[in-house]
Coordinates of C-alpha atoms in Angstrom, one line a residue:
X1 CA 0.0 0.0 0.0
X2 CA 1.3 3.6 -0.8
X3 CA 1.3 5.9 1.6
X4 CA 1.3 10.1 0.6
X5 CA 1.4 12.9 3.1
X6 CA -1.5 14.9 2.9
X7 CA -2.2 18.8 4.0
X8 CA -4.3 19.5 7.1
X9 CA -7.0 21.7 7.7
X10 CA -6.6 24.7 10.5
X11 CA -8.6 22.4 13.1
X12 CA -5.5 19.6 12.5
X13 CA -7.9 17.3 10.5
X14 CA -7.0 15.5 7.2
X15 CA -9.0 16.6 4.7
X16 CA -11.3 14.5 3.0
X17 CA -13.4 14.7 -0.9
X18 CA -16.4 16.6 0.1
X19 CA -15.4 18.4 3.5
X20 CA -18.9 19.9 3.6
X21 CA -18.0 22.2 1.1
X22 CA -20.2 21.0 -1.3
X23 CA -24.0 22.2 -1.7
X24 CA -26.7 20.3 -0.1
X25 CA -27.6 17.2 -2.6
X26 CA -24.3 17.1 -4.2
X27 CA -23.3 14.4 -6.5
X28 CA -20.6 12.4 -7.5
X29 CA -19.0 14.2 -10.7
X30 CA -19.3 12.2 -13.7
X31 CA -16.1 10.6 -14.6
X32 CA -14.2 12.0 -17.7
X33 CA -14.1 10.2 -21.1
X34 CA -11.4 8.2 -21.0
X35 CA -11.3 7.8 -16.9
X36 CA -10.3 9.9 -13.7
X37 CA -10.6 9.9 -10.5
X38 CA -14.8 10.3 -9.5
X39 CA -17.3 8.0 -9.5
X40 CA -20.6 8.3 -11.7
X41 CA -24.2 9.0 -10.5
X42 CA -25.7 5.7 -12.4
X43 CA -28.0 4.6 -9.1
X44 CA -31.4 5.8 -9.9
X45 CA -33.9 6.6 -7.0
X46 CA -35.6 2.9 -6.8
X47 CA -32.2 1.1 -6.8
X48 CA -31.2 2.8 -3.8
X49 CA -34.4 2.8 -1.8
X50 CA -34.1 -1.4 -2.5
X51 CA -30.9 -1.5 -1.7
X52 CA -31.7 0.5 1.4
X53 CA -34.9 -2.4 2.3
X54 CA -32.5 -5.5 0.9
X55 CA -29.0 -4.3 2.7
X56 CA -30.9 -4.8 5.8
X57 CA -31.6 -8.7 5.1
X58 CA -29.0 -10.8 4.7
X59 CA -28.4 -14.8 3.9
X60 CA -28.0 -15.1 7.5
X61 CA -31.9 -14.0 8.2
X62 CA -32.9 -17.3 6.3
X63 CA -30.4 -20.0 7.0
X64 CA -28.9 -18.5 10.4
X65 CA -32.2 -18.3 12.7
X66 CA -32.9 -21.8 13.8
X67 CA -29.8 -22.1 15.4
X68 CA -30.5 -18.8 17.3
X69 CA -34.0 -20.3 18.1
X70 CA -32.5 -23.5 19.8
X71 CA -30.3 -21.5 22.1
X72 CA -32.6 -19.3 22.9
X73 CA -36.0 -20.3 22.5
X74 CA -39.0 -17.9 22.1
X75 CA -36.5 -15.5 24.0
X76 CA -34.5 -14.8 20.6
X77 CA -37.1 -12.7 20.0
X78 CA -35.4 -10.3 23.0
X79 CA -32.1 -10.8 21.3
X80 CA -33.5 -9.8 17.6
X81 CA -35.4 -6.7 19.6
X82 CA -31.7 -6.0 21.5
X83 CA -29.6 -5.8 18.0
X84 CA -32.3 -4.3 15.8
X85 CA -32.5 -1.2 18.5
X86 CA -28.4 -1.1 18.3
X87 CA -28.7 -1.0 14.4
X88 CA -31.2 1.2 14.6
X89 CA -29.2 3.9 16.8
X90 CA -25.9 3.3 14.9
X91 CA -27.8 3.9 11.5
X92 CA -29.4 6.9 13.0
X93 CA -25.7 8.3 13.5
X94 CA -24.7 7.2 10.1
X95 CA -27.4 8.6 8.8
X96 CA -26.4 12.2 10.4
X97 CA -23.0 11.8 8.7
X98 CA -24.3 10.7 5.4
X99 CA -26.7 13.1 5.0
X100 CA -24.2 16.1 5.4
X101 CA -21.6 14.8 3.3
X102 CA -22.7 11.4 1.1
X103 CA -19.4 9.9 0.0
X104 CA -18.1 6.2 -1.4
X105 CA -16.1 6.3 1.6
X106 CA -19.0 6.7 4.4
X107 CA -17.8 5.7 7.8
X108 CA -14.2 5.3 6.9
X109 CA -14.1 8.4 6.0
X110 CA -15.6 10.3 8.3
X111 CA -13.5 8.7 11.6
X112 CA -10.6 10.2 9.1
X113 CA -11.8 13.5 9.8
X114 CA -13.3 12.9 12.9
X115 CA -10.9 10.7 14.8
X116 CA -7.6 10.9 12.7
X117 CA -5.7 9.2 9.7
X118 CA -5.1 5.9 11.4
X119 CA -8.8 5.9 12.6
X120 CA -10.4 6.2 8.8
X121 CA -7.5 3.8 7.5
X122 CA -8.0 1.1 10.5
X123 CA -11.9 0.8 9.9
X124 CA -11.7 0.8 6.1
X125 CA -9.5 -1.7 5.7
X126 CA -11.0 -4.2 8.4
X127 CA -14.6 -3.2 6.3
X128 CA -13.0 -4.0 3.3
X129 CA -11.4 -7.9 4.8
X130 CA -14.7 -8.4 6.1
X131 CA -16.5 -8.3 2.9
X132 CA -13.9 -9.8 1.1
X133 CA -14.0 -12.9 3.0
X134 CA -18.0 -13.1 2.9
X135 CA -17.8 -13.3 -0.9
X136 CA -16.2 -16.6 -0.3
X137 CA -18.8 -18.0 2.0
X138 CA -21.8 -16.4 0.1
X139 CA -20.2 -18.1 -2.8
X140 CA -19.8 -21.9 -1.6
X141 CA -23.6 -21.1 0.1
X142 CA -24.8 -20.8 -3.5
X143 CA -22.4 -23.5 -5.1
X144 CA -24.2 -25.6 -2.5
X145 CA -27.8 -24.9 -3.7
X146 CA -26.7 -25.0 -7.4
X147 CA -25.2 -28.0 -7.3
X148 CA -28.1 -29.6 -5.9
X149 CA -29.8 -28.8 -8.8
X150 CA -27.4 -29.4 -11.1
X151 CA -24.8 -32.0 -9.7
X152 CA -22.8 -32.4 -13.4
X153 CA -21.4 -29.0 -12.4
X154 CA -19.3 -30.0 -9.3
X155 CA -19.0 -27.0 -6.5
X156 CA -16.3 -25.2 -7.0
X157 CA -17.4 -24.7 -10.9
X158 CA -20.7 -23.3 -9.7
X159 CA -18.9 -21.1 -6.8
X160 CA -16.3 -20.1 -9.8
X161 CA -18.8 -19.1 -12.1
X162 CA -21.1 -17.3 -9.3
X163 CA -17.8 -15.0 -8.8
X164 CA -17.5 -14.2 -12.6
X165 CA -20.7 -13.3 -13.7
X166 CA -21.2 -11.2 -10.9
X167 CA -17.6 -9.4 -11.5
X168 CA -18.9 -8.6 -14.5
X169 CA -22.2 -7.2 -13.3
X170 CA -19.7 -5.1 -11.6
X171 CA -17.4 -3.6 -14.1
X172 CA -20.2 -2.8 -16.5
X173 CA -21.3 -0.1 -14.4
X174 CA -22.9 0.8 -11.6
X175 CA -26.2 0.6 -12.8
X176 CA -25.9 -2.8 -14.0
X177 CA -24.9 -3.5 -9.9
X178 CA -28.5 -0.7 -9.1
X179 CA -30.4 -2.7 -11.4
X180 CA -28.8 -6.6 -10.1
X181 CA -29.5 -5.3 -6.8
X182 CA -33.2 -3.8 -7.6
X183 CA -34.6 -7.4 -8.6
X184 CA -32.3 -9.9 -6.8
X185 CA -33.0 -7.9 -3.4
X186 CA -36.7 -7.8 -4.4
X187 CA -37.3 -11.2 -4.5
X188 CA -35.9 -11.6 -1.0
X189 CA -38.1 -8.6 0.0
X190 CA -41.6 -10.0 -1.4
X191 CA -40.6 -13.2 -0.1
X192 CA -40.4 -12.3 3.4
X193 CA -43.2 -10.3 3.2
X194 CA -45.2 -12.7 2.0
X195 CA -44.1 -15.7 4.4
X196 CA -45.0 -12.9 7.6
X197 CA -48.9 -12.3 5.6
X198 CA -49.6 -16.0 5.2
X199 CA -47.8 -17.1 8.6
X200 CA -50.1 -14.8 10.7
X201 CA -52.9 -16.1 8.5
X202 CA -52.1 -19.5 9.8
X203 CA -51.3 -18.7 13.4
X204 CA -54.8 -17.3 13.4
X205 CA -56.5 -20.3 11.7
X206 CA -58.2 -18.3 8.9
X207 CA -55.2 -19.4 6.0
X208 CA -57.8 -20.1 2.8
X209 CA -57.9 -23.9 2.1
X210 CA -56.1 -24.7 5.1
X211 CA -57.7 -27.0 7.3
X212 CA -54.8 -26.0 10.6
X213 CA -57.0 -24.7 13.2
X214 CA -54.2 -22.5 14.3
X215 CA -52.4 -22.2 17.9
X216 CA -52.5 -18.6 18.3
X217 CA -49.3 -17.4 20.7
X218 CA -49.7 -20.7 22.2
X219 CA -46.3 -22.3 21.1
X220 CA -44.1 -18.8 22.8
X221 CA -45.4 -19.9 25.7
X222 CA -45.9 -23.9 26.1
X223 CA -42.2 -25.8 25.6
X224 CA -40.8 -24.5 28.9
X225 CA -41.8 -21.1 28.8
X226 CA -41.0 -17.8 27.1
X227 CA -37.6 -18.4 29.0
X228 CA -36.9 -22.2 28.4
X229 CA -32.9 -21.5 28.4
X230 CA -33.0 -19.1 31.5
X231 CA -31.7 -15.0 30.8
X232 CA -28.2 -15.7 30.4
X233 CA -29.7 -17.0 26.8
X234 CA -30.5 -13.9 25.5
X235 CA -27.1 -12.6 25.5
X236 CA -25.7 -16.3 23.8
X237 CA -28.5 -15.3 21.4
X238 CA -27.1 -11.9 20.4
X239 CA -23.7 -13.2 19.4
X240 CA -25.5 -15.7 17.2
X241 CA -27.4 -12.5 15.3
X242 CA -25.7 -10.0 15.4
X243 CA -23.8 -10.5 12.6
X244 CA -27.0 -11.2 10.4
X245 CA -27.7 -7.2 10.5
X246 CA -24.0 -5.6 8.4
X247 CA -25.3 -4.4 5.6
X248 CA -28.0 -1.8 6.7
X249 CA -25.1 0.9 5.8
X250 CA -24.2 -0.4 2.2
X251 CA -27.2 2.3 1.1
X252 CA -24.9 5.4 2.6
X253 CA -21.5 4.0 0.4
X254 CA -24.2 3.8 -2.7
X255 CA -25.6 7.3 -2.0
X256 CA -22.5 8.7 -3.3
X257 CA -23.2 7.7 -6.7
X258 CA -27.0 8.7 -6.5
X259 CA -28.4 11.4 -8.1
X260 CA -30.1 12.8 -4.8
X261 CA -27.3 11.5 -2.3
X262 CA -29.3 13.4 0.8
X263 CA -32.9 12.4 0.2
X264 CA -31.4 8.7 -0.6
X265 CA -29.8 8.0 2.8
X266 CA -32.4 10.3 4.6
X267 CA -35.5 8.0 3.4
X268 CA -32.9 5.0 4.4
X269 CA -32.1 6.0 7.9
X270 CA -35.7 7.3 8.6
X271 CA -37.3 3.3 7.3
X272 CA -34.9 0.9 8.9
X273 CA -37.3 1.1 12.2
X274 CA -40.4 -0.5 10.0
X275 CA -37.9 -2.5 8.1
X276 CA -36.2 -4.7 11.1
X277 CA -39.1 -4.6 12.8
X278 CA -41.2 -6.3 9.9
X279 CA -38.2 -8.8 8.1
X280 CA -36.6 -9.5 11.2
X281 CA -39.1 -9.4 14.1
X282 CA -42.1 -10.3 12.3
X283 CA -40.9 -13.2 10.6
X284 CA -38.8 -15.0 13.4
X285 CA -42.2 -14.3 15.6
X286 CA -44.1 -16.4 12.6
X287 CA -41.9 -19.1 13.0
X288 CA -42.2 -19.5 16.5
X289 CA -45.8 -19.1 16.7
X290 CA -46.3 -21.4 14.0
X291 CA -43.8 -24.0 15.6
X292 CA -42.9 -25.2 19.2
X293 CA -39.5 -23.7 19.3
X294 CA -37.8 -27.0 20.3
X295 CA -39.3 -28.6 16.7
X296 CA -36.1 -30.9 15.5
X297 CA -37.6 -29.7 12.4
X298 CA -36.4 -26.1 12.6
X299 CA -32.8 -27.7 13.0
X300 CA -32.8 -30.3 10.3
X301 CA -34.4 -27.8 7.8
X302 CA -34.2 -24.4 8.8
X303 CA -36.9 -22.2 10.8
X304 CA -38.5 -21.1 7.3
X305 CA -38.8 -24.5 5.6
X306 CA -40.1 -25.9 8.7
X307 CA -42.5 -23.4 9.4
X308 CA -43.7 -23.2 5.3
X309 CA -44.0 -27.4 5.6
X310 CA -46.0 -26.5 9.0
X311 CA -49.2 -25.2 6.9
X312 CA -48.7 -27.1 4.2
X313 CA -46.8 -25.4 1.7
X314 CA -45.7 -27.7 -0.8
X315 CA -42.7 -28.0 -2.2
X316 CA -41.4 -25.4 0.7
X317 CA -38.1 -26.6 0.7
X318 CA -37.3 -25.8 -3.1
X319 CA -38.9 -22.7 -2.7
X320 CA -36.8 -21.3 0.0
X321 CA -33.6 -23.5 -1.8
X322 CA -34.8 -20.5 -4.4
X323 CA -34.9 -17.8 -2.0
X324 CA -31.9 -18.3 -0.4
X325 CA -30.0 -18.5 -3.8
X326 CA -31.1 -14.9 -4.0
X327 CA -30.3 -13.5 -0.8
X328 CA -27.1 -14.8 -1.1
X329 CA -26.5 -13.7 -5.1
X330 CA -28.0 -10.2 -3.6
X331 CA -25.2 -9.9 -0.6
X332 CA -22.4 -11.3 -2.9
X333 CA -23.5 -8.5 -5.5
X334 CA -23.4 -6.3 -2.4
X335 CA -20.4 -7.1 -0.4
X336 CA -18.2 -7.2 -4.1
X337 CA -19.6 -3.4 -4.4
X338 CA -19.4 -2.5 -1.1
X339 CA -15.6 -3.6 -0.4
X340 CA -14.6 -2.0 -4.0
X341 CA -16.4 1.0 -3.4
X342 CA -14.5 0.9 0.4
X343 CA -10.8 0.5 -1.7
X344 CA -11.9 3.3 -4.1
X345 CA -12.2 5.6 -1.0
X346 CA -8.4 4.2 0.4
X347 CA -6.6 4.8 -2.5
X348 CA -8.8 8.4 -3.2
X349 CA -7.3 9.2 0.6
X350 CA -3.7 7.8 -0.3
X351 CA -4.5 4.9 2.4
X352 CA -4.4 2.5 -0.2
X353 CA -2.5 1.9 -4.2
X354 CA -3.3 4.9 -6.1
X355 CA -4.8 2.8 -8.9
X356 CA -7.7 1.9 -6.7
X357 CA -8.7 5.3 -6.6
X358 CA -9.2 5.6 -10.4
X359 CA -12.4 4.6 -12.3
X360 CA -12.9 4.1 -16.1
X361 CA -14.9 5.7 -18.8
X362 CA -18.3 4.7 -17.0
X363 CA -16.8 5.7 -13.7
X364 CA -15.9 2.1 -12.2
X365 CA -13.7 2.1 -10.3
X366 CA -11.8 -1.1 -12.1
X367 CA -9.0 -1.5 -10.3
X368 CA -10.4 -2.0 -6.8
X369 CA -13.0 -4.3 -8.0
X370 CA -10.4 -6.8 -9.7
X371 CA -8.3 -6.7 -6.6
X372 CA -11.3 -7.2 -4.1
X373 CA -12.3 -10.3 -6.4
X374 CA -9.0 -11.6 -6.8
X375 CA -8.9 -12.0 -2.9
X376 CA -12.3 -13.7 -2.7
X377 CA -11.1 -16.1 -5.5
X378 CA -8.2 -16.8 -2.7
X379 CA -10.7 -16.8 -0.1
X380 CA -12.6 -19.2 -2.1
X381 CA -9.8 -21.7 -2.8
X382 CA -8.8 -21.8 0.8
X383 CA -12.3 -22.6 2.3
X384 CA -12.5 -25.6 -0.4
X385 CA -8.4 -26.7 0.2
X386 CA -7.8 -25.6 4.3
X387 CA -11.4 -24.9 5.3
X388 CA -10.4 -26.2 8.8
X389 CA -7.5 -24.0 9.2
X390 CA -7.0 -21.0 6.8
X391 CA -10.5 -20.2 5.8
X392 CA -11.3 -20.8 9.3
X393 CA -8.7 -18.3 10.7
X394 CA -10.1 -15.7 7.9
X395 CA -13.8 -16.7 9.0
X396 CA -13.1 -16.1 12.8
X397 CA -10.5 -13.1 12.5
X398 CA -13.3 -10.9 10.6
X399 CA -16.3 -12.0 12.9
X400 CA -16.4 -9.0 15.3
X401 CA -15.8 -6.3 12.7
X402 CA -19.4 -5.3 11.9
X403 CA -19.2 -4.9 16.1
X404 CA -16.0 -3.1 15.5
X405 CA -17.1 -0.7 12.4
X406 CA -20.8 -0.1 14.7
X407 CA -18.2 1.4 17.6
X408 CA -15.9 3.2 15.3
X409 CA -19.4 4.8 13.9
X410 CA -20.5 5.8 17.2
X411 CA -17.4 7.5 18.6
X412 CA -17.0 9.0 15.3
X413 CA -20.9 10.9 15.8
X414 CA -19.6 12.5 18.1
X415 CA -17.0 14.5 17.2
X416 CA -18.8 15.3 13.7
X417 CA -22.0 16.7 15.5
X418 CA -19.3 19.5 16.5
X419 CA -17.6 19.5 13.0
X420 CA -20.8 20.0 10.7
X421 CA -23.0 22.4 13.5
X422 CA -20.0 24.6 13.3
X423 CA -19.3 24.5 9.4
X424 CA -22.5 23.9 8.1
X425 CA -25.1 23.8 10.3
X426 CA -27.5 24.0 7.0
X427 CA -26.7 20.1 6.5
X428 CA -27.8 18.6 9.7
X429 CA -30.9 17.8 8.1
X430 CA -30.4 13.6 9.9
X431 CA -30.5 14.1 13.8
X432 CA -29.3 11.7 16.4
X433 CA -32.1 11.0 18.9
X434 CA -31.1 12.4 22.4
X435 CA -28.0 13.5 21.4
X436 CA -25.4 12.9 23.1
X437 CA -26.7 10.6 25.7
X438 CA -28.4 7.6 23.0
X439 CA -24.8 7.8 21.6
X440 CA -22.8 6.7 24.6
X441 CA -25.9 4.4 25.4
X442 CA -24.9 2.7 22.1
X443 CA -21.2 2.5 22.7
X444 CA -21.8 0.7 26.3
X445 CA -23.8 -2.0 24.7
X446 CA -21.8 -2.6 22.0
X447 CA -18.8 -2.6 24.3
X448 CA -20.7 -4.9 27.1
X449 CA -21.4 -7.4 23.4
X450 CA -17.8 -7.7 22.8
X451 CA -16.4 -8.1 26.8
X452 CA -19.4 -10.5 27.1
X453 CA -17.7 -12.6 23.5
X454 CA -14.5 -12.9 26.1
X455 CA -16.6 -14.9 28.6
X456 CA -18.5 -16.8 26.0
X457 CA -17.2 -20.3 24.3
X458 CA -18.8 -19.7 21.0
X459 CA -17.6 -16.2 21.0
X460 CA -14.4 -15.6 22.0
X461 CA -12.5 -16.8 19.4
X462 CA -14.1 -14.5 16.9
X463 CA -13.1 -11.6 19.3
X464 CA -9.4 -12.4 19.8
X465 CA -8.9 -13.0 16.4
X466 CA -10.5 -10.5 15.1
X467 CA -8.8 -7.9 18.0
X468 CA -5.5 -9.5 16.6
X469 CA -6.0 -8.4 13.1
X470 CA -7.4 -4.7 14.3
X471 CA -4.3 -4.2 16.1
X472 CA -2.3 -5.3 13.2
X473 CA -4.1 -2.7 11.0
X474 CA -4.0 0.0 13.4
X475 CA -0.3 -0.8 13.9
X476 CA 0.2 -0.3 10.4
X477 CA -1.5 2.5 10.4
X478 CA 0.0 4.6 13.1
X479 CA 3.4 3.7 11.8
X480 CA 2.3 4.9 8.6
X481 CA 1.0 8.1 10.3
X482 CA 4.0 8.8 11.9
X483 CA 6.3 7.9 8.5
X484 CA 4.5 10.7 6.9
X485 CA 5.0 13.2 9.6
X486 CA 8.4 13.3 9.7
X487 CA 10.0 16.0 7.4

């Protein structure tokens, strides 16, 4: 990585593309003929407002739950409630950020200004691994379904040619990613809602052509109780989900190349209430109303199959099998975006090779998608050579990031409150709730997540390796820091 010094503001801050200097609604500047250095507004209004509703649901929502549900019981319910408040909060704060200054860069580059160099650097990198490494398990997840379907192909064909075509969605431009993202993310969206309409039809008894009399809110209640794993299963039940909700900022990185960046992550941040409360809430609460929560069925099939095969749905395990092959095509569409988009904003900052900071004549940013790929194709080779030690250690050491970048978000809130009321107070159109107190709330319970990994056997793995390769980042990055002070 190259590393360039970089003047400073008057406040000491390194300065950053878009340092509220820009008129309200700005967009990215269309990229020159033959290339440059910006990114192009190609997302149109619908693409972001799906990618704002898909980013929220991830691959983990549908094949993820049911083992939250056996450690937990009725209770994950609490745990989903817990997390979806914390996302909630941090993409409030995001969303204050966003709105004053949409940029490729989001978060990354706003602890730049806000926290320092090393901050920015630290976070963007670790958001960048984190992706990178979830394009090889999104990958082998679809290989998996595809080669059910099709078992000439064997899996690592189907996981090779998963990567490929959606490379090339990529370089096209980024509207072929909008409009990839617009129908693969809408699937998953109509799906869920329409699982949540006909589950509550069913858990009432009045489903059409069903003869289930329904149980009503009888099953949250009579396997042992609402409780059946005692408190302490709550918090084991918040590690286990956590890590279903990264993704709900992916819509401020896309803003940037939208043609009404503040509206776009406005609507986002003001929806993603409704939106966890009716993907996430509402369907896990179908699930276990429809089922006992100690059903062997949820395990051996997953908590949507089960519940679909509960009123007689047929064929409900193909039809999730479909479902999930979406989710995860949407999230590997979105995480190769997201992480390219992320190494754009490196190399714009000098964090990163210059070359990843230049796009092409369509304003893609060519270079940083290539090399993002390149490491999930490594990524992907491990998990299918070493996926007991390598892809493991890459697995485990990128677990706590989304806990990590949610932190990094909050403590960067609140230094920019400061920074934007005092240069342009006109922008803080996005306000945190209860400002500052919701913000340190936040940062306790995300802090009390990560001390509770520590104490927990599932958990603390994920958090030492994934504290081992923060420090190694942030080491590089002060050292970097300090390379480029000297005179």
């Amino acid at each position: 990585m190259t590393s360039q010094p970089r003047l400073s503001n008057e406040e000491g801050h390194s300065p950053v593309p878009g340092d509220f200097d820009s008129p309200p609604g700005a967009t990215a500047a269309p990229a020159p003929a033959g290339g440059g250095d910006e990114l192009k507004a190609g997302l149109k209004n619908r693409h972001l407002s799906m990618i704002a509703i898909g980013g929220v649901i991830g691959a983990g929502l549908f094949v993820g739950s049911s083992s939250g549900i056996a450690t937990a019981g009725p209770a994950i319910l609490v745990s989903y409630a817990i997390v979806g408040v914390m996302v909630v909060l941090v993409m409030r704060m995001l969303g204050e950020m966003a709105a004053a200054n949409p940029t490729s860069g989001s978060f990354s580059e706003y602890a730049d200004r806000a926290l320092g160099r090393w901050a920015g650097f630290s976070i963007g990198w670790l958001y960048w691994f984190f992706w990178v490494v979830v394009l090889a398990v999104e990958a082998t997840a679809g290989a998996i379904i595809l080669e059910g379907w099709i078992p000439a192909v064997p899996q690592w064909g189907w996981a090779l040619i998963v990567m490929v075509v959606l490379t090339a969605t990529n370089l096209v431009s980024v509207a072929s990613y909008g409009e990839f993202e617009f129908w693969f993310a809408g699937i998953k969206v109509v799906a869920i809602a329409a699982f949540v309409v006909i589950g509550f039809l069913a858990v009432f008894g009045i489903l059409p052509g069903s003869d289930n009399p329904g149980a009503g809110f009888a099953h949250l209640t009579d396997a042992g109780g609402f409780l059946p794993n005692g408190a302490d299963a709550i918090l084991t039940g918040i590690l286990l989900v956590v890590f279903s909700f990264m993704g709900s900022e992916i819509v401020t990185l896309a803003a940037g190349e939208s043609s009404d960046p503040q509206r776009a992550v406005t609507k986002a941040t003001n929806s993603v209430i409704w939106r966890i409360a009716v993907f996430y809430l509402g369907s896990i609460f179908v699930v276990l109303t429809l089922l006992p929560w100690n059903d062997k069925s949820i395990v051996e099939k997953g908590s949507y199959v089960a519940a679909l095969d509960s009123i007689g749905i047929p064929h409900a395990g193909q039809i999730m099998n479909v479902i999930v092959l979406t989710a995860v095509l949407s999230c590997l569409n979105s995480g190769l975006y997201t992480a390219s988009r992320m190494a754009f904003s490196l190399g714009k900052r000098g964090d990163a090779p210059k070359s990843f900071g230049k796009t092409d004549a369509n304003g893609v940013p060519r270079a940083a998608i290539l090399a993002s790929v390149v490491f999930g194709f490594v990524a992907v080779f491990f998990n299918y050579v070493w996926p007991e030690t390598v892809f493991a250690f890459l697995l485990n050491s990128s677990g706590a990031v989304a806990l990590f970048v949610w932190l990094v978000i909050c403590c960067t809130q609140l230094k920019m409150r400061g920074i934007i009321q005092r240069e342009s107070p006109e922008k803080l159109v996005v306000k945190m709730w209860l400002f500052p107190v919701l913000t340190w709330v936040t940062i306790a319970a995300i802090s009390f997540v990560l001390v509770y990994m520590l104490f927990d056997d599932s958990g603390r793995e994920q958090v030492l390796l994934s504290l081992l390769v923060a420090a190694l980042v942030v080491g590089i990055a002060v050292v970097r820091e300090r390379a480029s002070a000297r005179p």
